[in-house]
CSV table of C-alpha atoms in Angstrom, one decimal:
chain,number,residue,atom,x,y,z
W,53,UNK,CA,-84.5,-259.6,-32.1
W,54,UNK,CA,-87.0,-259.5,-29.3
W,55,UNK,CA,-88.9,-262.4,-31.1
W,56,UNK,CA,-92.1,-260.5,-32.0
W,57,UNK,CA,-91.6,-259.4,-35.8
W,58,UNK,CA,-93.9,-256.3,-37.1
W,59,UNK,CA,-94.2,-255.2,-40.2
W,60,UNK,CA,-94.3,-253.1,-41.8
W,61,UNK,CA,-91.5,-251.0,-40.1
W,62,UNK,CA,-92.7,-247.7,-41.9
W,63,UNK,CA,-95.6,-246.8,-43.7
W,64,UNK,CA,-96.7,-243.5,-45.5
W,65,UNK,CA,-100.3,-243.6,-46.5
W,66,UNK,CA,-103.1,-240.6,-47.5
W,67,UNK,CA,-106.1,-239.6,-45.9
W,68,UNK,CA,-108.8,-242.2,-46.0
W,69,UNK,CA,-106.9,-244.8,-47.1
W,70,UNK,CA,-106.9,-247.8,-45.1
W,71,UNK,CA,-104.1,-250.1,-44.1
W,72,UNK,CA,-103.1,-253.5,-42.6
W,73,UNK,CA,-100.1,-253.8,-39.7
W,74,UNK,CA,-99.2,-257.5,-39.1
W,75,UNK,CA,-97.6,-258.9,-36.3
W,76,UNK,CA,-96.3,-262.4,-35.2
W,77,UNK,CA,-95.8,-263.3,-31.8
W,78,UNK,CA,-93.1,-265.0,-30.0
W,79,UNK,CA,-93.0,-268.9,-30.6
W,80,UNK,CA,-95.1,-270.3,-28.0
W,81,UNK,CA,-97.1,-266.9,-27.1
W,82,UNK,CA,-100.4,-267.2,-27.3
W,83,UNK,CA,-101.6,-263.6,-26.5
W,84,UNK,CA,-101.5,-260.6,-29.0
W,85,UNK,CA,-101.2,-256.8,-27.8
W,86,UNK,CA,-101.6,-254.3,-29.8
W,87,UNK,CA,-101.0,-250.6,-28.6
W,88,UNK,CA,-100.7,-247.1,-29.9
W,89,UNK,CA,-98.4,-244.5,-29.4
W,90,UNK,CA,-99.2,-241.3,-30.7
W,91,UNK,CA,-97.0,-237.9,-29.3
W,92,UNK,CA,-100.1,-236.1,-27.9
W,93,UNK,CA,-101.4,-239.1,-26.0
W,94,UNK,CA,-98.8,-241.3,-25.0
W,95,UNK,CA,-99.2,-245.4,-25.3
W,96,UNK,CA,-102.6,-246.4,-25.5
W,97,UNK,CA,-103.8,-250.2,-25.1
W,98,UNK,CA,-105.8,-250.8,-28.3
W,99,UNK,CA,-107.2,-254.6,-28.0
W,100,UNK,CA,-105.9,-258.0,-27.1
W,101,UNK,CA,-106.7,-261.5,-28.5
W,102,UNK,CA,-105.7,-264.7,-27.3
W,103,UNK,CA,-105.5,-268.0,-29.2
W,104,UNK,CA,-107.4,-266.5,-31.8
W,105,UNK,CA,-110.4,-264.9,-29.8
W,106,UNK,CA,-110.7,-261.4,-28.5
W,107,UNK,CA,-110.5,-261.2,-25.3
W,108,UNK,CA,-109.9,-257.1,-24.2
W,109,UNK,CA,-110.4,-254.6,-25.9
W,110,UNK,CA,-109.2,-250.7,-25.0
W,111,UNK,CA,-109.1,-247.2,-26.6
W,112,UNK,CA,-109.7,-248.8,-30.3
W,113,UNK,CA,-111.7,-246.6,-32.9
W,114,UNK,CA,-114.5,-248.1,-34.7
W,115,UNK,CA,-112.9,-247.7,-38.2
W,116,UNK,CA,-110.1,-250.4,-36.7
W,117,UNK,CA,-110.0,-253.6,-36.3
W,118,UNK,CA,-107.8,-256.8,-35.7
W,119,UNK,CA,-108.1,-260.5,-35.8
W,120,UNK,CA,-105.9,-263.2,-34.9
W,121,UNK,CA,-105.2,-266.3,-37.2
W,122,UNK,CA,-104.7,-270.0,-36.6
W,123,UNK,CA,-101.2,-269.3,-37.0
W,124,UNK,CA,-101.3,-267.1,-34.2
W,125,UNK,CA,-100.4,-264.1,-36.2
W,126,UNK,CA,-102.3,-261.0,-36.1
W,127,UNK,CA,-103.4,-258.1,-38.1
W,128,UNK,CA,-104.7,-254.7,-37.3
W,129,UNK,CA,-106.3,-253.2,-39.9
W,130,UNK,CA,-106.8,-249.5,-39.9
W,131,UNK,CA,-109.2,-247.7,-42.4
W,132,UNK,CA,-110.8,-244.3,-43.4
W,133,UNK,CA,-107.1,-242.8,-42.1
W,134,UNK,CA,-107.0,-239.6,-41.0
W,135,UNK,CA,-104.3,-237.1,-40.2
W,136,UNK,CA,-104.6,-238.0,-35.9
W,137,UNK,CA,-103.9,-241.6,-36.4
W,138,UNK,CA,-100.2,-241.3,-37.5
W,139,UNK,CA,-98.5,-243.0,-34.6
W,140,UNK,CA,-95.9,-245.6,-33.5
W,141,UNK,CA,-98.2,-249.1,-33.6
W,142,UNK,CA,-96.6,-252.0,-31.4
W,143,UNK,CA,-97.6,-255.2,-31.0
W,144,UNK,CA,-96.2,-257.2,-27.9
W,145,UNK,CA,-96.8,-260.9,-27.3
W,146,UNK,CA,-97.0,-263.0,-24.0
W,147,UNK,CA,-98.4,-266.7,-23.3
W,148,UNK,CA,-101.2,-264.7,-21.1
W,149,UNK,CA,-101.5,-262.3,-18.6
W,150,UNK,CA,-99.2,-263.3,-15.9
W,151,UNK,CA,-96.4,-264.1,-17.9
W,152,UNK,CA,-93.7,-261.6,-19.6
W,153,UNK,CA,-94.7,-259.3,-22.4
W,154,UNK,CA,-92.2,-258.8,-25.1
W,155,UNK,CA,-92.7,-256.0,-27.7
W,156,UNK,CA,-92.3,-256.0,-31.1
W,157,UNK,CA,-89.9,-252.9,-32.8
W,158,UNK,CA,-93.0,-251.0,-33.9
W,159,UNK,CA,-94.6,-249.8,-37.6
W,160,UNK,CA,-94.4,-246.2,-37.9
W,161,UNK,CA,-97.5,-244.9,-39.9
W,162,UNK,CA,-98.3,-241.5,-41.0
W,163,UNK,CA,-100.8,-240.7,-42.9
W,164,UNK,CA,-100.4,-237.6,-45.0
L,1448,UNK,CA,-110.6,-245.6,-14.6
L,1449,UNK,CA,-107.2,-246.3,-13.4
L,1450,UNK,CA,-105.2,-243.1,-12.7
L,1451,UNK,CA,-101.5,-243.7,-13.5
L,1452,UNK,CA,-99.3,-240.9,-12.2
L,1453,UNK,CA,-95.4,-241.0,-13.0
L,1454,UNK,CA,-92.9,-238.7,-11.3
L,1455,UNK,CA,-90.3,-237.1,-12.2
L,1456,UNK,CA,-91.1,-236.5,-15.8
L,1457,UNK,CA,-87.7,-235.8,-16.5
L,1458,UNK,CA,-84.5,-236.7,-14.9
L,1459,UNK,CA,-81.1,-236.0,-15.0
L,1460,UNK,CA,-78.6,-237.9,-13.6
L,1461,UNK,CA,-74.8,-238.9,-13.2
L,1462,UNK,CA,-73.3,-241.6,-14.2
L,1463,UNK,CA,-72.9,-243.8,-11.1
L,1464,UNK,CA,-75.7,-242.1,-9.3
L,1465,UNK,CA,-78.8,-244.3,-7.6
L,1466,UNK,CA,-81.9,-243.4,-9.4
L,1467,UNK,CA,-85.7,-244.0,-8.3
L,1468,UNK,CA,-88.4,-243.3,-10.5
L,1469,UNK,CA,-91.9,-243.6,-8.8
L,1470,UNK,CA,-95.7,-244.8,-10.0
L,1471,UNK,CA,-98.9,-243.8,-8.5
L,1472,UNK,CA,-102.4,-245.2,-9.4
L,1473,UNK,CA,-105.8,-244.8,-8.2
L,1474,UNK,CA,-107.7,-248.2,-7.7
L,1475,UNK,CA,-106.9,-252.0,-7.8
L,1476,UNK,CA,-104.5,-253.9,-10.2
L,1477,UNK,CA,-103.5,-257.3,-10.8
L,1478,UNK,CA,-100.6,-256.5,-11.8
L,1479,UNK,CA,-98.3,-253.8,-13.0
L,1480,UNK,CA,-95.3,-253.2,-15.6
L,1481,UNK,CA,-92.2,-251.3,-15.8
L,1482,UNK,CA,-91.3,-250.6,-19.5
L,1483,UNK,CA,-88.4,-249.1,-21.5
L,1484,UNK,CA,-88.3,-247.7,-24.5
L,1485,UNK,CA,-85.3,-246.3,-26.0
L,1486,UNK,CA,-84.4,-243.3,-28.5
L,1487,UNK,CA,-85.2,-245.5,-31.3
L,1488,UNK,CA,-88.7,-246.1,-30.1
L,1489,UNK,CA,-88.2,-249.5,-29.5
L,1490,UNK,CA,-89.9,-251.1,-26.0
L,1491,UNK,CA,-88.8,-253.8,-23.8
L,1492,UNK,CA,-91.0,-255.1,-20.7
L,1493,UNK,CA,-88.4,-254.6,-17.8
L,1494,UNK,CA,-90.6,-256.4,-15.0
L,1495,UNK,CA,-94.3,-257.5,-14.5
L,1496,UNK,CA,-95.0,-257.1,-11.0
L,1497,UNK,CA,-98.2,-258.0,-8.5
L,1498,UNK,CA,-96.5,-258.0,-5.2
L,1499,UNK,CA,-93.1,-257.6,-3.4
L,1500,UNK,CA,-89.6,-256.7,-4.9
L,1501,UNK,CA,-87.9,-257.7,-8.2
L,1502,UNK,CA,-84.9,-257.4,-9.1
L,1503,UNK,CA,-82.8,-257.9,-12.7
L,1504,UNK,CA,-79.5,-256.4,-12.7
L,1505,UNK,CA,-78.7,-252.9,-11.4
L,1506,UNK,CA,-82.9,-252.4,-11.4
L,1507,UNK,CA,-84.9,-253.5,-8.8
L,1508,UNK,CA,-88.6,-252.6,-9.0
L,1509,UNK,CA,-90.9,-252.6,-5.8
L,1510,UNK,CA,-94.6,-251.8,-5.9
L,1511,UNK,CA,-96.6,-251.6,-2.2
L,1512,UNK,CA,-100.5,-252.9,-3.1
L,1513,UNK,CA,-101.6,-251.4,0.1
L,1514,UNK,CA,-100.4,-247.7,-0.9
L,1515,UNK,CA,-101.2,-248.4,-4.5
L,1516,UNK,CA,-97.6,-247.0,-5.4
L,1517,UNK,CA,-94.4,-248.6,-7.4
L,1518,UNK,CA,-91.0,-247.4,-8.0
L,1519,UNK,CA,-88.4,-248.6,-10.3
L,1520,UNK,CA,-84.8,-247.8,-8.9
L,1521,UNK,CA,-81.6,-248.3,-10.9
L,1522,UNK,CA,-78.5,-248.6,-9.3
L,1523,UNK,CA,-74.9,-247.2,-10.5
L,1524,UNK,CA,-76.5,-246.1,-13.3
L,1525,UNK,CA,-75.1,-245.5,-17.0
L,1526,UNK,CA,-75.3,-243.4,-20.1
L,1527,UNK,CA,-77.0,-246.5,-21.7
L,1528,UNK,CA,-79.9,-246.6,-19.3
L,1529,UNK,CA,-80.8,-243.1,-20.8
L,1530,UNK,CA,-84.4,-244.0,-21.6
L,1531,UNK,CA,-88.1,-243.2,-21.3
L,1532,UNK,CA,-89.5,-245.0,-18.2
L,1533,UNK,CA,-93.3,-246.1,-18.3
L,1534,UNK,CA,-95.3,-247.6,-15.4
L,1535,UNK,CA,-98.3,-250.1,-16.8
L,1536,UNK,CA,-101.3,-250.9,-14.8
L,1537,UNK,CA,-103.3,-254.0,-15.5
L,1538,UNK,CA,-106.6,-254.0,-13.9
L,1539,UNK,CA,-108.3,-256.4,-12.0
L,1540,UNK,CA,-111.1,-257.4,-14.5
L,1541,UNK,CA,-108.3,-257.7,-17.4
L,1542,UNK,CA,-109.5,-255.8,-19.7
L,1543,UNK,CA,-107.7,-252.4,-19.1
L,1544,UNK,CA,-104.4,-251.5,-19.1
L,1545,UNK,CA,-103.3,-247.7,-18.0
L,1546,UNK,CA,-100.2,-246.5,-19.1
L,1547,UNK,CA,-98.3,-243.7,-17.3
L,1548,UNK,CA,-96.8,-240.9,-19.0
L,1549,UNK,CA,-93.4,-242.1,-18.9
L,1550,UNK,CA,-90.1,-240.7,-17.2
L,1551,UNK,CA,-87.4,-239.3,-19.3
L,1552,UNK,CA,-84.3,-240.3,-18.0
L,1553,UNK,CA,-80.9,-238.8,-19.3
L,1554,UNK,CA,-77.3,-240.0,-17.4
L,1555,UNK,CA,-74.4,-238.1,-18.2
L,1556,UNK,CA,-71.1,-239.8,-18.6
């Protein structure tokens, strides 16, 4: 157990449907990756909040979005699915930039 | 945009043998990472690294800031290190991270 729990693990959805991945960090982390991993374009960075703020943002589409809560937990919400965006979603965690990342296991989505 | 170039894409090795797998990129970092991720898809941040040598086992990881370039070396390697490689770039402004296309390496016993 790397410390960072996602869930959840798998998740089958249809077209157009929209979803929510959660993810808590490490005790003590204050900053939340999130990154995608699809087979035709390898791991992307997606956005990044820390203590509850975003503060980068990467490849994300405009029909996601993620926020981080008081608790320090996040969410990435994904909506109007489509058949592209099945993909491994990780989350990693890290008390900020130039510290250690750790990664959560992943939530496998495909949409169908 | 930070170019991220990996090499090999695919190695096969022997157990025991010294392996090196190598990372290119194109313009300024703060800071780069070696990652692992195995069969299963799960990843695990071997080293974050901004300057010098690091070293965690049988891998040692080395990146030159002057010749923008990185490399990840594993020493008497195992069947267990059999694993995709990827090389992260963080850049300066820290909004942007570049992911190589990872290394697939497979040791036979």
């Amino acid at each position: 157990d790397s410390g960072v729990t996602q869930t959840p693990k798998h998740l089958i959805t249809a077209t157009g449907q929209r979803v929510t991945l959660r993810c808590s960090p490490r005790s003590g982390d204050l900053s939340v990756y999130w990154y995608q991993q699809s087979l035709d374009q390898g791991l992307q960075f997606l956005i990044q909040y820390y203590n509850g703020e975003e503060r980068a943002k990467g490849n994300i589409l405009e029909r996601f979005s993620a926020q981080q809560f008081p608790d320090l937990h996040s969410e990435l919400n994904l909506s109007s699915l489509e058949l592209g965006d099945s993909a491994l979603y990780f989350c990693a965690s890290s008390k900020d930039y130039n510290y250690g990342y750790t990664f959560g296991s992943g939530t496998r989505l495909t949409v169908v | 945009k930070n170019e991220v170039e990996q090499s090999p894409q695919n190695l096969t090795a022997q157990e025991g043998e010294f392996i090196t797998i190598n990372c290119s990129y194109s313009v300024g970092i703060s800071a780069l990472h070696w990652l692992q991720q195995h069969p299963g898809g799960g990843i695990v941040s071997l080293f974050m690294l901004s300057s010098g040598k690091k070293k965690h086992g049988r891998l040692i990881a080395t990146i030159n800031i002057q010749e923008k370039h990185s490399s990840l070396h594993i020493t008497a390697s195992h069947p267990r290190d059999s694993a995709v490689y990827i090389c992260a770039t963080l850049l300066y402004n820290f909004n942007k991270f570049y992911f190589g296309s990872g290394t697939k390496l497979n040791v036979k016993p």
